[in-house]
Coordinates of C-alpha atoms in Angstrom, one line a residue:
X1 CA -7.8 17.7 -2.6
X2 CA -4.7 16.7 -2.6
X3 CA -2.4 15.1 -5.3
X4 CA -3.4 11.1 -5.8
X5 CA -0.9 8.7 -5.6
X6 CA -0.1 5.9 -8.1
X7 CA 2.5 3.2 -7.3
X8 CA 3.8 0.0 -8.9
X9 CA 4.9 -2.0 -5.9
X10 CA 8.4 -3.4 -6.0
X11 CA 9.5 -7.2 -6.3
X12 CA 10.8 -8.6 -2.9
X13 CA 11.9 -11.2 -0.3
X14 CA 10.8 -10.5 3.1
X15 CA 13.4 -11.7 5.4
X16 CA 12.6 -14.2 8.5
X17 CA 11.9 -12.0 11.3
X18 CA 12.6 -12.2 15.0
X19 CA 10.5 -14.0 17.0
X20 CA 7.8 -16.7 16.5
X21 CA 5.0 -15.8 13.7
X22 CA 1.3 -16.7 12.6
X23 CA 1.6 -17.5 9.0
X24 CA 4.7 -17.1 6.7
X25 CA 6.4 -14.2 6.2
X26 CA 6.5 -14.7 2.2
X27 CA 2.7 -13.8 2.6
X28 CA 3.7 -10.2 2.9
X29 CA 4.9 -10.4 -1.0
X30 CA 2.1 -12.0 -2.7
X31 CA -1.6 -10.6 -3.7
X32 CA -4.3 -13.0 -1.8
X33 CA -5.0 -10.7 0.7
X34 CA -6.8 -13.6 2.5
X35 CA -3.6 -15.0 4.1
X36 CA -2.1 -13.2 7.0
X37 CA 1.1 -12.6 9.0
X38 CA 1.5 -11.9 12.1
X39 CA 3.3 -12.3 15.4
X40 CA 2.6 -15.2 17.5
X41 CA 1.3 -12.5 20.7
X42 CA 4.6 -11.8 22.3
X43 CA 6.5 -9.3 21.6
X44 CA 10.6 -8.9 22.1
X45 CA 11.7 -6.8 24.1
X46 CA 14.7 -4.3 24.6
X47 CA 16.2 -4.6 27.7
X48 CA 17.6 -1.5 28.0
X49 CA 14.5 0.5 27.8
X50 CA 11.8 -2.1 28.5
X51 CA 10.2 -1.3 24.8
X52 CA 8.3 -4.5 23.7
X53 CA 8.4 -4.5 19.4
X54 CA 8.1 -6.2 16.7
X55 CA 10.1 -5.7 13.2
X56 CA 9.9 -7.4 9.6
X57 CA 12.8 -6.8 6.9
X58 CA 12.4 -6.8 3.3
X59 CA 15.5 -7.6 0.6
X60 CA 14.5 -5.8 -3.2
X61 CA 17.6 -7.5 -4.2
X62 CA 19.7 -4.4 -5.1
X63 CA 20.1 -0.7 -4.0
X64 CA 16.8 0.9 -5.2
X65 CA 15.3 4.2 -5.0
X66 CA 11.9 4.5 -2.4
X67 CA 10.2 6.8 -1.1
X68 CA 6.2 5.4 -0.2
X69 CA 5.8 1.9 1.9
X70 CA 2.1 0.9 2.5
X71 CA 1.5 -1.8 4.6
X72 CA -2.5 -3.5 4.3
X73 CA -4.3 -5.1 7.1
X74 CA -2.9 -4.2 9.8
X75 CA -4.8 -4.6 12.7
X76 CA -4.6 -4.6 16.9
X77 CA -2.0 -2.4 17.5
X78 CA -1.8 -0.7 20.9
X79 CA -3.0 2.8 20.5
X80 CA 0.5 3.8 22.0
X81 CA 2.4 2.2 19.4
X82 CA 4.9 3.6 17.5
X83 CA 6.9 3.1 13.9
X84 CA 9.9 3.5 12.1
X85 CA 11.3 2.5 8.8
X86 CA 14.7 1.8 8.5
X87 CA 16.9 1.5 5.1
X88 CA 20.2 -0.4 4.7
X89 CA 22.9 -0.3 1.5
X90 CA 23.6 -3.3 0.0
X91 CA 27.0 -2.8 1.1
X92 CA 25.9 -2.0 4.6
X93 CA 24.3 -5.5 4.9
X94 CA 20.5 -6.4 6.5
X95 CA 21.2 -4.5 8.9
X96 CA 23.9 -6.0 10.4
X97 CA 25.9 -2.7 10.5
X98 CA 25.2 1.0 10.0
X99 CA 21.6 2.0 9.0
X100 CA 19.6 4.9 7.9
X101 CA 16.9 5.2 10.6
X102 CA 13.9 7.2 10.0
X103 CA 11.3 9.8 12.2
X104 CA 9.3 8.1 14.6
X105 CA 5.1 8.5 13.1
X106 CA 2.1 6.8 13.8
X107 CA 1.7 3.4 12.3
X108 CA -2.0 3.8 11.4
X109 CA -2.9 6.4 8.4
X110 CA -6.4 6.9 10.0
X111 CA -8.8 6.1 12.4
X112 CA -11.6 5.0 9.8
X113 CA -11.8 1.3 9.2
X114 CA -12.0 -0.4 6.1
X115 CA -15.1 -2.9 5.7
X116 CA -12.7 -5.6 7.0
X117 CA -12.3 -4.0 10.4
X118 CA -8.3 -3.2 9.4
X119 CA -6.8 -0.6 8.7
X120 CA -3.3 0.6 6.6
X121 CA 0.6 1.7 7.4
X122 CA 1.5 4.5 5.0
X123 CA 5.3 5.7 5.1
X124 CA 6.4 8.7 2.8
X125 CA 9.6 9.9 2.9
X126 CA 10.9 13.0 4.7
X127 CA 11.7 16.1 2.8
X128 CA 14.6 16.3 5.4
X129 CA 17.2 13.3 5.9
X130 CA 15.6 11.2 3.0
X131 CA 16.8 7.6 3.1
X132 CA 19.8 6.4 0.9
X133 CA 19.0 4.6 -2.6
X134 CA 18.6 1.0 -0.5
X135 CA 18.3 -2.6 -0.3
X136 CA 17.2 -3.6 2.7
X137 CA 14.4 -2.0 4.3
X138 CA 13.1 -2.6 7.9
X139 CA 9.2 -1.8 9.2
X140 CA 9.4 -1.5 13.1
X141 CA 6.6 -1.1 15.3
X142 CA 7.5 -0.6 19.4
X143 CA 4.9 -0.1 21.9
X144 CA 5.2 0.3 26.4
X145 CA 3.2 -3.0 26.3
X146 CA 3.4 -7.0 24.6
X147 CA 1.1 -6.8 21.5
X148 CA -0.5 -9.0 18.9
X149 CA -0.7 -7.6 15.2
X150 CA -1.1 -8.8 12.0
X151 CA -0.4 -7.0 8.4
X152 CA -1.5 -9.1 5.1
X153 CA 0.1 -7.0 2.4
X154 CA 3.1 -4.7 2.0
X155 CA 3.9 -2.1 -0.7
X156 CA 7.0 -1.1 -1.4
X157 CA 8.1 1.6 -4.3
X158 CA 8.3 5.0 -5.4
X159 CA 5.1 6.9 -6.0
X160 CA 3.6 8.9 -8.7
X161 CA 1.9 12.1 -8.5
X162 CA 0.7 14.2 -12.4
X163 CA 1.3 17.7 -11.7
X164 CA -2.2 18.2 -12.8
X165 CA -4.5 15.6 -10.9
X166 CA -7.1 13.8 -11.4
X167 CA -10.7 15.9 -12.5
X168 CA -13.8 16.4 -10.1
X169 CA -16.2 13.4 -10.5
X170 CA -14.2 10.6 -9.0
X171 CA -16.4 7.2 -8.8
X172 CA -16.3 5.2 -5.5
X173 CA -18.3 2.0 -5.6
X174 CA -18.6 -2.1 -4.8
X175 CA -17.9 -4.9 -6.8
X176 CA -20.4 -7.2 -5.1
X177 CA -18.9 -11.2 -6.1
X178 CA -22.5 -12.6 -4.8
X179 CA -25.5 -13.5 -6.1
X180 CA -29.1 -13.2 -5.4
X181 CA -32.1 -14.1 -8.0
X182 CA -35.6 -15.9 -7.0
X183 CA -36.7 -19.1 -8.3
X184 CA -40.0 -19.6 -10.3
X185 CA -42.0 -20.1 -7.3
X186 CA -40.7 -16.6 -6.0
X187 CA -38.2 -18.1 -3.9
X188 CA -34.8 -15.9 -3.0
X189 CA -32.0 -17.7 -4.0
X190 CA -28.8 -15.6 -2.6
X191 CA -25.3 -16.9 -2.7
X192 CA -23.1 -13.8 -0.6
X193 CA -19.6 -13.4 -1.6
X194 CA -17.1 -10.9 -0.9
X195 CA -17.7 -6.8 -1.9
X196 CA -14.8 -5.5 -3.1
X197 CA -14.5 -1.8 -3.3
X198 CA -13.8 0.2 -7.0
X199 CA -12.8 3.8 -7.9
X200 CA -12.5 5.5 -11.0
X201 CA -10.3 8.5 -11.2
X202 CA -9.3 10.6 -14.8
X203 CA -6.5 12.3 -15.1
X204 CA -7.6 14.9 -18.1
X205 CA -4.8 17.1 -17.9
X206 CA -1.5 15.3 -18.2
X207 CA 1.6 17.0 -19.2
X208 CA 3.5 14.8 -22.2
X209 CA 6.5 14.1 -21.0
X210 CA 5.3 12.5 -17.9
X211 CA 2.2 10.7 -19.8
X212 CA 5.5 9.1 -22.0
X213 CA 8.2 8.9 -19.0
X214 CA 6.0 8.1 -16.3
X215 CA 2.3 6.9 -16.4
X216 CA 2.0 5.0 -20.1
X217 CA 4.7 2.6 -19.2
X218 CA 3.3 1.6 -15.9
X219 CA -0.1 1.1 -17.6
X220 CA 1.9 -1.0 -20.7
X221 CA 3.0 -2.9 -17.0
X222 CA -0.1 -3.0 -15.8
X223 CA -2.4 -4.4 -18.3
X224 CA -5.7 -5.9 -16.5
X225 CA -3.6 -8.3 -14.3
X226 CA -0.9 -6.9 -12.5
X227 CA -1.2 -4.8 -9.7
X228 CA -1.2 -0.8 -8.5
X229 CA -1.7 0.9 -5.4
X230 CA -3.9 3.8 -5.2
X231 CA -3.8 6.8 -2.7
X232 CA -6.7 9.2 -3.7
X233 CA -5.6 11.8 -1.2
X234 CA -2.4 11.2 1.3
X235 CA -2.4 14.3 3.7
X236 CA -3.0 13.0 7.2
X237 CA -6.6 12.2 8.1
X238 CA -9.3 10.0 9.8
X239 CA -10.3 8.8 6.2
X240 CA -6.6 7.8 4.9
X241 CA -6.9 4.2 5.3
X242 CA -10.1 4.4 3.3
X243 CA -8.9 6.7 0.8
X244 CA -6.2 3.8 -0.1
X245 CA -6.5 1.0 -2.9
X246 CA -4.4 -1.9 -4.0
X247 CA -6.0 -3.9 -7.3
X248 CA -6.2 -4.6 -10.5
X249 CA -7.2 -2.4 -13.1
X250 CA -10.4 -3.0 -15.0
X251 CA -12.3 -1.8 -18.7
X252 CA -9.4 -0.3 -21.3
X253 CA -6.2 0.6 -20.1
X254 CA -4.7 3.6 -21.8
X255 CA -4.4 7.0 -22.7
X256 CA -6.0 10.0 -25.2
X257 CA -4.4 12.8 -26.4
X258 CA -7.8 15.0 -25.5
X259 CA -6.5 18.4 -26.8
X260 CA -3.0 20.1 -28.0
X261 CA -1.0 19.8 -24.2
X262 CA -3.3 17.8 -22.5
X263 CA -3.3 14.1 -22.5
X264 CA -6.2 11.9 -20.9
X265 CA -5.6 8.3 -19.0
X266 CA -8.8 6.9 -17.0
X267 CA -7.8 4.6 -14.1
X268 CA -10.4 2.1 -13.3
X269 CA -9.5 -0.1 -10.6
X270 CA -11.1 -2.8 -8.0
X271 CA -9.5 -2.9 -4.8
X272 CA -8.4 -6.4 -3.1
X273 CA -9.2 -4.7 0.2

């Protein structure tokens, strides 16, 4: 398996795009994944090459190191569509001059959808022409055809990956927010609320210096009520979307020194999507 990935997303302001919109665009930047943005079903076009597309910018408020953007709920893309992410200094402006302008990839990670139906956007960057330490960054999504989607969440930040990952025996399960109990004349009494999904991953083997640089601090961050994004494996596949989670951590957050070299931090999280 690959290496998981661990991410603290970044503050931001997402900028108004072009072009009318379902919702507001400041949904992008909060956690209640039940609020959507979207595009209002038409799409702008470039006249040169008759590409219809949509794009969303985002402001961290000062030139800041990135390599991983995850956008959540995306749904009803064309299956022609295409993204880029693009990357602006803060003395280049939003865009409004030069730009760093990324590889063309497929906005979907995967084919398999999550329980909602959607699916994810994940961006990583190139080994080759990595973007500038930015400010503004731009997702843009262009298809041959007009097109409708919708995104609820987006992640921005630099990831984290412990040279030694995470042991076998990872937990996937469902945080079920319902009820269902029978009355004293055997009647069922159900009340269904939303499943969320869980996963428990423990990293066994960390090396010191990155338990002190790297992964205690964010979990001092964390706490039980701030959030973290959670890729159990990132190489390209059907199951990548699914293989994503963005919550709040859960049980005691922290680490063990388990034996002389090795350091132990359990990471037990319940997914807002």
């Amino acid at each position: 398996m690959a290496h998981a990935w661990l991410m603290r997303p970044l503050p931001m302001v997402v900028l108004s795009p072009l072009g009318a919109t379902v919702g507001s665009p400041s949904y992008l930047a909060n956690d209640y994944l039940g609020v959507v943005w979207g595009n209002a079903g038409t799409s702008m076009v470039d006249t040169g090459s008759g590409t219809s597309y949509h794009l969303i910018d985002f402001d961290l408020g000062k030139d800041t190191l990135v390599d991983t953007i995850i956008a959540l709920g995306m749904t009803s893309l064309p299956v022609d569509s295409i993204a880029q992410v693009w990357a602006a200094t803060s003395a280049q402006g939003p865009f409004s001059g030069d730009a760093w302008i990324g590889p063309s990839f497929q906005p979907y990670a995967g084919s398999a959808q999550l329980p909602s139906g959607e699916l994810t956007l994940q961006w990583s960057a190139p080994l080759n022409g990595t973007p500038p330490i930015a400010r503004y960054w731009r997702i843009l999504i262009y298809s041959t055809t007009r097109f409708y989607f919708q995104m609820r969440r987006v992640l921005i930040g630099r990831r984290f990956s412990p040279a030694r990952n995470f042991s076998n025996g990872a937990a996937f399960g469902v945080r079920d927010l319902g009820t269902a109990d029978f009355s004293r004349r055997g009647v069922l009494l159900r009340t269904r609320g939303a499943k969320l999904r869980t996963v428990g991953l423990t990293f066994s083997s960390l090396y010191k210096d990155e338990l002190e640089e790297k992964l205690q601090p964010l979990l001092e961050y964390l706490g039980n009520t701030e959030m973290l994004a959670l890729i159990t494996d990132p190489d390209p596949h059907a199951q990548r979307s699914r293989r994503t989670f963005y919550g709040q951590l859960v049980g005691e957050v922290g680490s063990i020194q388990r034996r002389a070299g090795a350091w132990q931090a359990a990471i037990n999280l319940v997914s807002l999507m």
